[in-house]
Each structure stands twice: as structure tokens, then as C-alpha cells.
PDB file of C-alpha atoms in Angstrom:
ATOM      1  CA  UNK A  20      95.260  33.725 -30.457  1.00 73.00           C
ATOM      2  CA  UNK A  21      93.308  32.119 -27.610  1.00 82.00           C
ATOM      3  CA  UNK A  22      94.896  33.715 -24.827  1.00 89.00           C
ATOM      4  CA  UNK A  23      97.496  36.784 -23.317  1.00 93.00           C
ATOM      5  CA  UNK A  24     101.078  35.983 -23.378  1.00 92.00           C
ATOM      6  CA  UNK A  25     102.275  36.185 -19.627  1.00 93.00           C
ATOM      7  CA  UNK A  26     103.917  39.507 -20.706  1.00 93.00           C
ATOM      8  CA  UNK A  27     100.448  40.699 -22.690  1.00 94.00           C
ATOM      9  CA  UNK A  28      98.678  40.032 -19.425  1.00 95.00           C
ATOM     10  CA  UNK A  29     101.230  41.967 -17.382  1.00 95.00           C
ATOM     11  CA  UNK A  30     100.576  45.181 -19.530  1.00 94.00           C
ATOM     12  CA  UNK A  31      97.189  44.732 -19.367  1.00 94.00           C
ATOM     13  CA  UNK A  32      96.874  44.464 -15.793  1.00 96.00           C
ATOM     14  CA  UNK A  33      98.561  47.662 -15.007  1.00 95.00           C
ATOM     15  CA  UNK A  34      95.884  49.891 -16.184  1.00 95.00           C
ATOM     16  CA  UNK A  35      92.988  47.362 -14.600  1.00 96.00           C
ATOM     17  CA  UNK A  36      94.664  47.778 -10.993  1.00 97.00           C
ATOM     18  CA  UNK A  37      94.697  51.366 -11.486  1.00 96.00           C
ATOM     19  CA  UNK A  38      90.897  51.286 -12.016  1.00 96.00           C
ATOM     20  CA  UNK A  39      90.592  49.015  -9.000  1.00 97.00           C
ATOM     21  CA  UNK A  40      92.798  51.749  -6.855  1.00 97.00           C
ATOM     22  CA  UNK A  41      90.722  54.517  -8.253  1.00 96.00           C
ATOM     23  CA  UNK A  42      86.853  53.112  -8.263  1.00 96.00           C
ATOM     24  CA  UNK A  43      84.628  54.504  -5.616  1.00 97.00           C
ATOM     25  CA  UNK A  44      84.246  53.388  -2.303  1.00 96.00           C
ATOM     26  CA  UNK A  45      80.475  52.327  -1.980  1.00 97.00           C
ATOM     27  CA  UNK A  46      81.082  50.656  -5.673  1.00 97.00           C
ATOM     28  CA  UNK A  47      84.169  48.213  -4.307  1.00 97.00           C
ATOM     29  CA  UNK A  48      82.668  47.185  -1.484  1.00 98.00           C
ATOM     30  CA  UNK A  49      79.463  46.222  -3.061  1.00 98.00           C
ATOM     31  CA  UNK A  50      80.770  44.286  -5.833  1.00 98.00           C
ATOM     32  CA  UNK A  51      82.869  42.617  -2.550  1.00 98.00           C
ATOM     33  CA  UNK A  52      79.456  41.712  -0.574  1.00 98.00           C
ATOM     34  CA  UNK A  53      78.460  39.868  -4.126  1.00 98.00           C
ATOM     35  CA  UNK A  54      81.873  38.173  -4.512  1.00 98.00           C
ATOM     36  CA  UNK A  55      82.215  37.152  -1.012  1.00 98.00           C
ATOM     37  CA  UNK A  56      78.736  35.354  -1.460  1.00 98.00           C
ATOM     38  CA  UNK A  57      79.692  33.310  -4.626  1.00 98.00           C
ATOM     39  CA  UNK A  58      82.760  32.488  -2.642  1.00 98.00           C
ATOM     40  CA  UNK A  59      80.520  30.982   0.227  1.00 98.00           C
ATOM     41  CA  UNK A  60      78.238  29.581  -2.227  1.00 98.00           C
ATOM     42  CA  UNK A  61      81.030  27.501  -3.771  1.00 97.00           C
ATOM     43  CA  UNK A  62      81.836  26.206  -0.352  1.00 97.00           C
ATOM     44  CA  UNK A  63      78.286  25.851   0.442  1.00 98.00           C
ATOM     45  CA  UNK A  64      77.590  24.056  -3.056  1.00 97.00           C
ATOM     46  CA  UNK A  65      81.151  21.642  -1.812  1.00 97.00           C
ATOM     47  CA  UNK A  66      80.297  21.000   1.637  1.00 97.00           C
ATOM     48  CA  UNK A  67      76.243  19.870   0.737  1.00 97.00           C
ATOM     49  CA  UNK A  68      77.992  18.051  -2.039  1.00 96.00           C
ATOM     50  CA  UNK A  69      80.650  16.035  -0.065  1.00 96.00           C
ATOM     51  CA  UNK A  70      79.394  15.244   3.603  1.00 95.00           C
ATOM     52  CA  UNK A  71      78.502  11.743   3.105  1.00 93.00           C
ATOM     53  CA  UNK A  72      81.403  10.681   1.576  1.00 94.00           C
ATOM     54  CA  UNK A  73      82.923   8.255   3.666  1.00 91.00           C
ATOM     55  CA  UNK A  74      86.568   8.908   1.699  1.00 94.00           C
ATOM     56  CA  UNK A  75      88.158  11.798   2.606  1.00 92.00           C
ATOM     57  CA  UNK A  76      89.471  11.939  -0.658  1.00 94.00           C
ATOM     58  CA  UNK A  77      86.601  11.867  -2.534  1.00 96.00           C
ATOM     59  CA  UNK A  78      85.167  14.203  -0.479  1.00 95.00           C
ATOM     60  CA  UNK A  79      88.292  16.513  -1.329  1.00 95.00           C
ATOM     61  CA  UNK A  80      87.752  15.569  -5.119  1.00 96.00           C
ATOM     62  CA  UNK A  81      84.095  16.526  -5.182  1.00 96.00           C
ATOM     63  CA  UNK A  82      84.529  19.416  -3.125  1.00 96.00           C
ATOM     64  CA  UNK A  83      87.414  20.393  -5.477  1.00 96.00           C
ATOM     65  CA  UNK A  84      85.565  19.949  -8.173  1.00 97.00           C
ATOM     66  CA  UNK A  85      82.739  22.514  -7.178  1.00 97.00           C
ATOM     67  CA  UNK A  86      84.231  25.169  -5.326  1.00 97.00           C
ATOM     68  CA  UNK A  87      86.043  26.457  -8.350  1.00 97.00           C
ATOM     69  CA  UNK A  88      82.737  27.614  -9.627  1.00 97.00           C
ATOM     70  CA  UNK A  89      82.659  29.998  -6.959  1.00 97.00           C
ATOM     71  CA  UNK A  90      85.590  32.138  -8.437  1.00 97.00           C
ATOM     72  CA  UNK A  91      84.227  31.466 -12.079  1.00 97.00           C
ATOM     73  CA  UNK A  92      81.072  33.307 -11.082  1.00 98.00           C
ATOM     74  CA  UNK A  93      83.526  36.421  -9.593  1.00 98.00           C
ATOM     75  CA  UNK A  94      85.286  36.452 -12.911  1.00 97.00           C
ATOM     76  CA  UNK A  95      82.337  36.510 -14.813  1.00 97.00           C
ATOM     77  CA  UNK A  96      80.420  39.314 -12.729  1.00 97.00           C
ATOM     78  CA  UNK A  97      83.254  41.522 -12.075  1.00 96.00           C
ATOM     79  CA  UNK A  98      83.193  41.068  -8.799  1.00 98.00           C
ATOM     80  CA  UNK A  99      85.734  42.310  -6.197  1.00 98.00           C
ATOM     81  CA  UNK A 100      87.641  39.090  -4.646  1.00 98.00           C
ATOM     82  CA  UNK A 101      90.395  40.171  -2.033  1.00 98.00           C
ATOM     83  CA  UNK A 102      92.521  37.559  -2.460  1.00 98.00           C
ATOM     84  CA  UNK A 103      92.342  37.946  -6.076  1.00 98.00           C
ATOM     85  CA  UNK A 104      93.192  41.971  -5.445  1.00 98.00           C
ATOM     86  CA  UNK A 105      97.114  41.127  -4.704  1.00 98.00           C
ATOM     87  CA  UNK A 106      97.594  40.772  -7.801  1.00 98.00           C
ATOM     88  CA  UNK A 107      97.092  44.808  -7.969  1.00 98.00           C
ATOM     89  CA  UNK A 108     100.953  44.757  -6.657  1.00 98.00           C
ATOM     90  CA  UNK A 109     101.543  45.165 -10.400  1.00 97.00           C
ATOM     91  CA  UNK A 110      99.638  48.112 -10.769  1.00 97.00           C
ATOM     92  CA  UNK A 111     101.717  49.423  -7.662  1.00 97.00           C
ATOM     93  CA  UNK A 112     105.251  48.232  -9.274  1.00 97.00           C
ATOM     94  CA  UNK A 113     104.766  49.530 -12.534  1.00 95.00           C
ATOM     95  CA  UNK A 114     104.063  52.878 -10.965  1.00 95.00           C
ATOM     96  CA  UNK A 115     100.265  53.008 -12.465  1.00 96.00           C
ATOM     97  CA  UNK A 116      98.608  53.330  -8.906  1.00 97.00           C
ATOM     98  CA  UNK A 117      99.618  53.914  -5.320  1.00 97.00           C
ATOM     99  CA  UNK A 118     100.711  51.314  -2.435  1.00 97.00           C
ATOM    100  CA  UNK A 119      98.232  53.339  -0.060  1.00 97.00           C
ATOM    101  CA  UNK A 120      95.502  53.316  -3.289  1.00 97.00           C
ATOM    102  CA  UNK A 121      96.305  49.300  -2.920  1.00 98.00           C
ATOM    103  CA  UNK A 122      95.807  49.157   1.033  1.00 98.00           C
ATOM    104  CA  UNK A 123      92.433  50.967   0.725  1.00 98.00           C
ATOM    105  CA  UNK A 124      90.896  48.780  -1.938  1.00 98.00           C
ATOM    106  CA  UNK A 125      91.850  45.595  -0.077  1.00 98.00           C
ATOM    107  CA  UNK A 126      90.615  46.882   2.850  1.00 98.00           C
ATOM    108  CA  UNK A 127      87.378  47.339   1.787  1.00 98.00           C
ATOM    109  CA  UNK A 128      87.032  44.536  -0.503  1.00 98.00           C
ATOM    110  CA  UNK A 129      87.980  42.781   2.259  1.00 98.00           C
ATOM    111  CA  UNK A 130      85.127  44.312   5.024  1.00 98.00           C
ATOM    112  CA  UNK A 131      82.746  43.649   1.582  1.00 98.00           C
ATOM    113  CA  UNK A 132      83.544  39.722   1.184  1.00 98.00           C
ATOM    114  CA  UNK A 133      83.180  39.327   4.827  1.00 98.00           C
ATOM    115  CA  UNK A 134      79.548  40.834   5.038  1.00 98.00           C
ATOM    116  CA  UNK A 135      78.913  39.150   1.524  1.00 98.00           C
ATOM    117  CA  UNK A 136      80.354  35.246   3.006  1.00 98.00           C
ATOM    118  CA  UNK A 137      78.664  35.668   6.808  1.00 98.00           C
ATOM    119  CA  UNK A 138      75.155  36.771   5.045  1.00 98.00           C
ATOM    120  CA  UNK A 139      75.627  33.438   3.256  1.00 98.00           C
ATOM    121  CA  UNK A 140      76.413  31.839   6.737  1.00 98.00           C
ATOM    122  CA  UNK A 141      74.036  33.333   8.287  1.00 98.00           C
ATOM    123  CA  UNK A 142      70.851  32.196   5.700  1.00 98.00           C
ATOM    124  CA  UNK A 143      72.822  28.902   5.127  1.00 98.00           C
ATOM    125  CA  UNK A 144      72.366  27.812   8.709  1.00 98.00           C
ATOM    126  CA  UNK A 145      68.728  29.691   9.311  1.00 97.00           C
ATOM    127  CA  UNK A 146      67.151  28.737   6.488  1.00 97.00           C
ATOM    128  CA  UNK A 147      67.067  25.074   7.639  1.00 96.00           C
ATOM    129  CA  UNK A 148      69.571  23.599   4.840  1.00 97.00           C
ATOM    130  CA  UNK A 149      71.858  22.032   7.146  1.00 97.00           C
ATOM    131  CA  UNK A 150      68.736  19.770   8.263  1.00 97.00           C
ATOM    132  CA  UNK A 151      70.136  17.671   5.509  1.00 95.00           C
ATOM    133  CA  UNK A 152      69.795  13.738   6.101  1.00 95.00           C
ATOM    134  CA  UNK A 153      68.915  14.307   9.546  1.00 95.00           C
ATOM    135  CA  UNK A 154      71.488  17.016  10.198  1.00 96.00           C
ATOM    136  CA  UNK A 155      74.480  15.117   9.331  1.00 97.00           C
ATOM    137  CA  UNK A 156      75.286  18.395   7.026  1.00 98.00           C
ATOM    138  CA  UNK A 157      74.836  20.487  10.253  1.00 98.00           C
ATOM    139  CA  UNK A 158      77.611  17.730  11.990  1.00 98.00           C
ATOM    140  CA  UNK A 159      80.115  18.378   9.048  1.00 97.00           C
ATOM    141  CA  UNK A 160      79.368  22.173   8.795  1.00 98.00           C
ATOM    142  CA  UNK A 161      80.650  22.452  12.600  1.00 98.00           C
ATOM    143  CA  UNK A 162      83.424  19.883  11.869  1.00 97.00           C
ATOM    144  CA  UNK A 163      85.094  21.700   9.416  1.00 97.00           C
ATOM    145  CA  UNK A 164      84.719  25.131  11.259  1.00 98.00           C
ATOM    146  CA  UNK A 165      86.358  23.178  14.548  1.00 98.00           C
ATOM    147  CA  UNK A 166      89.386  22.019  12.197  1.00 97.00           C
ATOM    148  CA  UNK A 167      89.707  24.840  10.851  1.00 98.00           C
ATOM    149  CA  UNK A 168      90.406  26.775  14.080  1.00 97.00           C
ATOM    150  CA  UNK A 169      92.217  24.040  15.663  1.00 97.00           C
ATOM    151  CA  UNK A 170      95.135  24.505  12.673  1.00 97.00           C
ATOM    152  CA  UNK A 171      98.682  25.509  14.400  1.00 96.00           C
ATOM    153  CA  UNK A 172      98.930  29.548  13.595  1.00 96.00           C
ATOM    154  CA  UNK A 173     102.038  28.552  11.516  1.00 97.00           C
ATOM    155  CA  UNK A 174     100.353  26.098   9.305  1.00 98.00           C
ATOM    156  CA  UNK A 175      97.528  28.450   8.860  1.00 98.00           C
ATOM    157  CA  UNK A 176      99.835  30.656   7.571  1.00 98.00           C
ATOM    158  CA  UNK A 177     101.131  28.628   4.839  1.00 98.00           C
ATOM    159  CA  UNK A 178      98.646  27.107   3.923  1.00 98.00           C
ATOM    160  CA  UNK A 179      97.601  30.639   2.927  1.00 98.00           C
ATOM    161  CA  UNK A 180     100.661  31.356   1.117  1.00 98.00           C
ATOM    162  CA  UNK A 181      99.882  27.974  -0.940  1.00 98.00           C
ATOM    163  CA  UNK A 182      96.161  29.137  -1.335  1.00 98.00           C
ATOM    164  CA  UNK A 183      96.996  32.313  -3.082  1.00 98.00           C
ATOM    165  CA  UNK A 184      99.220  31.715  -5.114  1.00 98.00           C
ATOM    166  CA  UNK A 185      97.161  29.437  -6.479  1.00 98.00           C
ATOM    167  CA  UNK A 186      93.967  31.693  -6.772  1.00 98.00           C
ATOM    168  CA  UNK A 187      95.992  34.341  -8.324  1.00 98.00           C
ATOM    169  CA  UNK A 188      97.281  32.086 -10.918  1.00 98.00           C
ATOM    170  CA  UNK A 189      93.557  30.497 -11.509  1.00 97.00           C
ATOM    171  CA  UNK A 190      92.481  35.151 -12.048  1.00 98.00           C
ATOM    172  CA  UNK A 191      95.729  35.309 -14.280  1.00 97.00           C
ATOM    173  CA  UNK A 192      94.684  32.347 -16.193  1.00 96.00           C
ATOM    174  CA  UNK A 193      90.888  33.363 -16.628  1.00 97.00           C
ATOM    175  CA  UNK A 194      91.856  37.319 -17.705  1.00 96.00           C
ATOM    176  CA  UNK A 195      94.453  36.015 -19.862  1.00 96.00           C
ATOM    177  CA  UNK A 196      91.724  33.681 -21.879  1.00 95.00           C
ATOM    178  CA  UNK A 197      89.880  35.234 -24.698  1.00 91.00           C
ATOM    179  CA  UNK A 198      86.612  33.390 -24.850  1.00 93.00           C
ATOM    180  CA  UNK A 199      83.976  31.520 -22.379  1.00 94.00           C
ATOM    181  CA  UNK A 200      85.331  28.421 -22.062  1.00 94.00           C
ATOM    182  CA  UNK A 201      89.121  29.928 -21.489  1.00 94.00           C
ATOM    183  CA  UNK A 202      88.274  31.713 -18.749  1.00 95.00           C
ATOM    184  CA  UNK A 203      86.245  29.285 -17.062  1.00 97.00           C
ATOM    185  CA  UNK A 204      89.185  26.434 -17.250  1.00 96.00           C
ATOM    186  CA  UNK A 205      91.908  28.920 -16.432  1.00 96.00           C
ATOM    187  CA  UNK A 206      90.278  29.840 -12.667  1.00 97.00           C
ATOM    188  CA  UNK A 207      88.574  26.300 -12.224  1.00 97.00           C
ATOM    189  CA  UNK A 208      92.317  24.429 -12.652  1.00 96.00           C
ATOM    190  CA  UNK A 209      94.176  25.937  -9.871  1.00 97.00           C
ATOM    191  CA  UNK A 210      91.538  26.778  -7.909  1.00 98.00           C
ATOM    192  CA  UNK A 211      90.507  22.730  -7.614  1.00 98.00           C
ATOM    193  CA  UNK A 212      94.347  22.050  -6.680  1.00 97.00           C
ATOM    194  CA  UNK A 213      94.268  24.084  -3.956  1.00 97.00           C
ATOM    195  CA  UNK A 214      90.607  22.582  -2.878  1.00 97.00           C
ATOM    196  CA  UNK A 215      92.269  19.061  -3.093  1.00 97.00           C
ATOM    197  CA  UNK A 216      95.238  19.863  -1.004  1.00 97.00           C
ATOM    198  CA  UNK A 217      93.607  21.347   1.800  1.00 96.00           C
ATOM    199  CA  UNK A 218      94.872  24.916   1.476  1.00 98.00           C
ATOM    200  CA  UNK A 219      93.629  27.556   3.676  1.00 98.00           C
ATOM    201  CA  UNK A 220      91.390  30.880   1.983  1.00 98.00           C
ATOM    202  CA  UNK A 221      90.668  33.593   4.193  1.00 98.00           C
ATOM    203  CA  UNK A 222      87.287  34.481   2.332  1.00 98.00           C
ATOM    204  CA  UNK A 223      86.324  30.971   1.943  1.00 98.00           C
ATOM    205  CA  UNK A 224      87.145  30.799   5.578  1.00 98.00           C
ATOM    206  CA  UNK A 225      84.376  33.721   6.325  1.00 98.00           C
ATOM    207  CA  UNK A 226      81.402  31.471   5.364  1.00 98.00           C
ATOM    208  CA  UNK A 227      82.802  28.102   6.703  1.00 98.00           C
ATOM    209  CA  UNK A 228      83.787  28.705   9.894  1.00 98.00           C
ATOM    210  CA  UNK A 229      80.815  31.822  10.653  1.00 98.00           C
ATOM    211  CA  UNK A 230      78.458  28.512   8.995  1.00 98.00           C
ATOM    212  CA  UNK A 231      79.793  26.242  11.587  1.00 98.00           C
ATOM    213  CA  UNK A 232      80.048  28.837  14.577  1.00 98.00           C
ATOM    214  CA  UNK A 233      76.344  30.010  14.068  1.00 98.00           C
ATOM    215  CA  UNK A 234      75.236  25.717  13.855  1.00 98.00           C
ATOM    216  CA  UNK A 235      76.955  25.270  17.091  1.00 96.00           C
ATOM    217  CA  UNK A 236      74.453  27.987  18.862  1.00 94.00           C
ATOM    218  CA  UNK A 237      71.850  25.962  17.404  1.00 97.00           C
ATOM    219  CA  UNK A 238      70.976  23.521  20.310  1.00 96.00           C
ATOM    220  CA  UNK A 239      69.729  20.842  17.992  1.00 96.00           C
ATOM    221  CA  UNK A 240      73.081  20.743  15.853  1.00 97.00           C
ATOM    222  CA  UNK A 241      75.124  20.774  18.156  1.00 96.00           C
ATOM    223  CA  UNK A 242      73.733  18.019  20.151  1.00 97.00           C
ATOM    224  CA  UNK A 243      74.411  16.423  16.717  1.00 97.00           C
ATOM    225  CA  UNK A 244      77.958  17.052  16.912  1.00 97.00           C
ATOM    226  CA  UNK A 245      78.866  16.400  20.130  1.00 96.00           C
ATOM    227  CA  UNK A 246      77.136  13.406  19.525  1.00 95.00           C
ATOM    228  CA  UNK A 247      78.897  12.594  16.853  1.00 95.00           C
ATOM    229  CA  UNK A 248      82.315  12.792  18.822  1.00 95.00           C
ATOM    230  CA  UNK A 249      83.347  16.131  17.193  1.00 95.00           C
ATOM    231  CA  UNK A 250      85.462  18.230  19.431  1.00 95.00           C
ATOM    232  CA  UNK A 251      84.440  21.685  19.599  1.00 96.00           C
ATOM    233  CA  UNK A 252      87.391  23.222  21.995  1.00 95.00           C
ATOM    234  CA  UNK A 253      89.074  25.513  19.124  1.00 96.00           C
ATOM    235  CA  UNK A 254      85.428  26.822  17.656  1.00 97.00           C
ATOM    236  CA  UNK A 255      84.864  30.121  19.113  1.00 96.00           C
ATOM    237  CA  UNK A 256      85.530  33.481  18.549  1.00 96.00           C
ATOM    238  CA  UNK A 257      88.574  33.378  19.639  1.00 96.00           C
ATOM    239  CA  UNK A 258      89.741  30.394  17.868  1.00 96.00           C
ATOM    240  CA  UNK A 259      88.290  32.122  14.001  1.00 97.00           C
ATOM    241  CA  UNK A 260      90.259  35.631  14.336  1.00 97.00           C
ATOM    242  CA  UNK A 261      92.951  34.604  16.295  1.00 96.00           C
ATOM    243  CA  UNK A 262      93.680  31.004  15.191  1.00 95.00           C
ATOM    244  CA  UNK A 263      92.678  30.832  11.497  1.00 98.00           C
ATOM    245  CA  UNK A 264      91.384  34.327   9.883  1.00 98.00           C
ATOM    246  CA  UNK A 265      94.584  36.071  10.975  1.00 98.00           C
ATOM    247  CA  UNK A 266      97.079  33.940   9.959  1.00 98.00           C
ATOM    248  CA  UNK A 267      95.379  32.457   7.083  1.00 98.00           C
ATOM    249  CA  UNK A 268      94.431  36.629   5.424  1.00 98.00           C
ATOM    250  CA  UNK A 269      98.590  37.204   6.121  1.00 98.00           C
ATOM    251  CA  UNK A 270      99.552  34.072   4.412  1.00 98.00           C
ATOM    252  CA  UNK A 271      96.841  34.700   1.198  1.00 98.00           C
ATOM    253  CA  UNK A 272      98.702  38.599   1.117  1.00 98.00           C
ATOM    254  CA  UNK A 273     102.175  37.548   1.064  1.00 98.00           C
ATOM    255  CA  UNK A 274     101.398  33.920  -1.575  1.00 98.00           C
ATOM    256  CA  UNK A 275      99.443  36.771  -3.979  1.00 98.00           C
ATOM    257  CA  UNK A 276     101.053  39.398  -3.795  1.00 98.00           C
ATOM    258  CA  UNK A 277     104.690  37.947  -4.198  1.00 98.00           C
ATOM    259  CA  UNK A 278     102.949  35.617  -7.147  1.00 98.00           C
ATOM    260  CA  UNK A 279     102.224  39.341  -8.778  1.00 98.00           C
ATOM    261  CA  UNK A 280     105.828  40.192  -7.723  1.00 97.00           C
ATOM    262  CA  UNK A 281     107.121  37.351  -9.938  1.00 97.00           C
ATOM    263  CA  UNK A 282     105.043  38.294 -12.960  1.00 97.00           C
ATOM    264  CA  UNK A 283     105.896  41.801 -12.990  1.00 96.00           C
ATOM    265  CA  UNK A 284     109.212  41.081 -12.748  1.00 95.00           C
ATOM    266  CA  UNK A 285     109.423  38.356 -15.050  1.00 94.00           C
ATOM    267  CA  UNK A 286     107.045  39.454 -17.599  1.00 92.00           C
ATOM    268  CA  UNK A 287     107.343  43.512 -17.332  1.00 85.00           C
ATOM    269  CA  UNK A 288     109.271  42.901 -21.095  1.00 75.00           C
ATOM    270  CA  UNK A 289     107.371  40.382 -23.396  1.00 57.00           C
ATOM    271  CA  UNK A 290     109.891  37.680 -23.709  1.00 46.00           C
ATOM    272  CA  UNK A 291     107.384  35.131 -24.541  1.00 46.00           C
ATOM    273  CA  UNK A 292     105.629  33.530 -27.318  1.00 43.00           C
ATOM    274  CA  UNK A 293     102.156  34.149 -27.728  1.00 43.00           C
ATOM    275  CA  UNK A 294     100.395  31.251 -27.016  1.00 42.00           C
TER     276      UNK A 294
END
């Protein structure tokens, strides 16, 4: 057998949340600054990828079919994703760790993946990569940030509920697999849907729209954008906590964790076939 039934993965999970809930502090939040930075390298590897497409959706489709590789590379290294983390709820229901052991893990898997995705910002945008064809990357890099922050709170949230539900099916998919290859296709797959729809992921959202706010104190880029027509009213600090991260990290917990609701409850007896 190639893969966990539903049911096989549920049991197996318990005992893996419980080592989540119980790890030590300085070890979680590491292994969060390394999977926050394959998470921004993902989007860093889409955006480069897709900024001269004139389509927008090609540029969804190649950016979709990229970014997945940033939650491939979390799988593979055991690192600690946050959005990924919800699906410790089934750890919590089954009674194998505690909602407060849950809260502290997220917590600082999620201060980890936000040092781990700004660093990226940070060395994206200093380093000189977004001089890319004359700083049209740098124009796109800001663009997306901007759009990002000008999103309605409500449609923030969500798309965040969309987003995770979808990332926690592409970790279920990957631990379920038994080989390389399995895993790989089982996080790539939904991952790419939610790339292609335009879904909103808070730690995603930590290197995008830092990437975009630390180009617009550039003076050269953002002469570029406003050049370019790109209207920067909703990028500021304001605008990323308030108007996107917020929002968007409530709308990833409730999609994940109720996804890891549904399994629990649907799977805590092995009704199905083995696949």
C-alpha cells in the first residue's frame, strides 16, 4: 500500500501532535524561522517567475505551479509550518495533548515563520534581486503587497478559510504517502489550487507584503511604481496587520483547524478502504 487510509492517518497523527505540543521551545521556533523561509522562497521563486506575464492567468498558473515547492521543502525538512499546525486539533480531540499545549506551539511557530519569511523579505529586496528587467520585479513586488492590503477585512478572511483548508489537505496528503514521489504530489496538488484561485496565506503573506513594504522605502522602486500607475494607499503598516495579516491568520485557524475537525470526526474509526 502506497498511502494511509484517511482513518490510518488520523491514528497516526494523534501521537505526532502530541510531539509537536511537547517539543521544546527554542527547537519549534527554529524549525519555524526555516519553514517560514521556504514558504517565502516559494513565493519569491513565483513572483520572479510570473511578473512579465502579461495574462493574469498564466501568471496564476506559473505561480501555482511553483509555490507548492515551498511546502514540499517543509514536508521534507520537518519543518514547523503554522498553518499546517491546525491540524494538531486532532491531537487535542483525541485527548493525546492539551488545547493550551496547541495555543503555545502555534504561537511560536507562528513568531518563528514570521522572522523566517521577513529575513527572506528583507535579503530579497537588499540584495538587489528585484532589479530584475529594469525593476519591473520591484513594480510587481509592491503591487501585490498594495492588493494585498487593499482586500475588504471580510474577504481576507475567507479567503483564509479557503487557503487552509487547502494546505492542510496538501500536509494530510503528503504524511499519508509512503514514498518520495507521494508526498511530493500530495502537498503540491492542493497547494497549486489554492495558488490559482487567489487564496489568502498568512505566512505566505509575511514575505510578500514585508517584500513589497521594504521596496516601497526604496526611492528607486518606488518611483517605479508610482510610475507605473500602482496605487500605494492600503501599503503600510497599518494596512498589513490590520487589513490582511489579521484577518487572513483568523481565517487560515478556523479553514485548518475545522478541516482537522472533520477528519477526526469522520475518520476517528477506520471505515475506509486502504487505498
Amino acid at each position: 500500500m502506497l498511502m494511509q487510509s484517511p482513518g490510518e492517518f488520523v491514528s497516526s497523527y494523534g501521537p505526532i501532535g502530541a510531539g509537536k505540543v511537547q517539543a521544546k521551545g527554542i527547537r519549534l521556533f527554529l524549525l519555524a524561522v526555516l519553514a517560514g523561509f521556504l514558504i517565502g522562497m516559494g513565493g519569491a521563486a513565483a513572483g520572479t517567475a510570473s511578473f512579465s506575464l502579461i495574462s493574469p492567468s498564466l501568471a496564476r498558473l506559473a505561480s501555482g505551479l511553483l509555490f507548492p515547492f515551498g511546502l514540499i521543502t517543509v514536508v521534507f525538512t520537518g519543518a514547523e509550518l503554522f498553518t499546517g499546525n491546525c491540524l494538531i486539533t486532532i491531537s487535542v480531540l483525541s485527548g493525546q495533548a492539551s488545547l493550551g499545549g496547541m495555543v503555545r506551539n502555534l504561537c511560536l511557530v507562528y513568531l518563528g515563520n514570521l522572522v523566517g519569511a521577513s529575513a527572506l523579505a528583507a535579503g530579497v529586496v537588499f540584495s538587489g534581486q528585484l532589479d530584475l528587467s529594469g525593476g519591473a520585479l520591484a513594480v510587481s513586488v509592491i503591487e501585490t503587497a498594495a492588493a494585498k492590503c487593499a482586500l475588504s477585512p471580510g474577504s481576507a478572511f475567507l479567503r483564509g478559510v479557503l487557503c487552509n483548508i487547502l494546505v492542510c489537505v496538501g500536509v494530510m496528503c503528503a504524511l499519508c504517502a509512503k514514498d518520495v514521489p507521494g508526498r511530493a504530489v500530495g502537498a503540491f496538488c492542493p497547494v497549486c489550487f489554492f495558488v490559482v484561485c487567489g487564496f489568502e496565506h498568512c505566512i505566505a503573506n509575511l514575505y510578500y507584503i514585508p517584500a513589497g513594504l521594504f521596496a516601497r522605502h526604496l526611492p528607486q522602486y518606488e518611483a517605479l511604481a508610482l510610475e507605473a500607475g500602482a496605487d500605494l494607499s492600503a501599503l503600510n503598516l497599518t494596512g498589513f496587520l490590520l487589513g490582511n495579516l489579521l484577518p487572513v491568520t483568523l481565517g487560515n485557524l478556523l479553514g485548518g483547524c475545522a478541516f482537522a475537525a472533520l477528519m477526526w470526526y469522520g475518520h476517528k474509526k477506520d471505515y475506509s478502504s486502504p487505498v
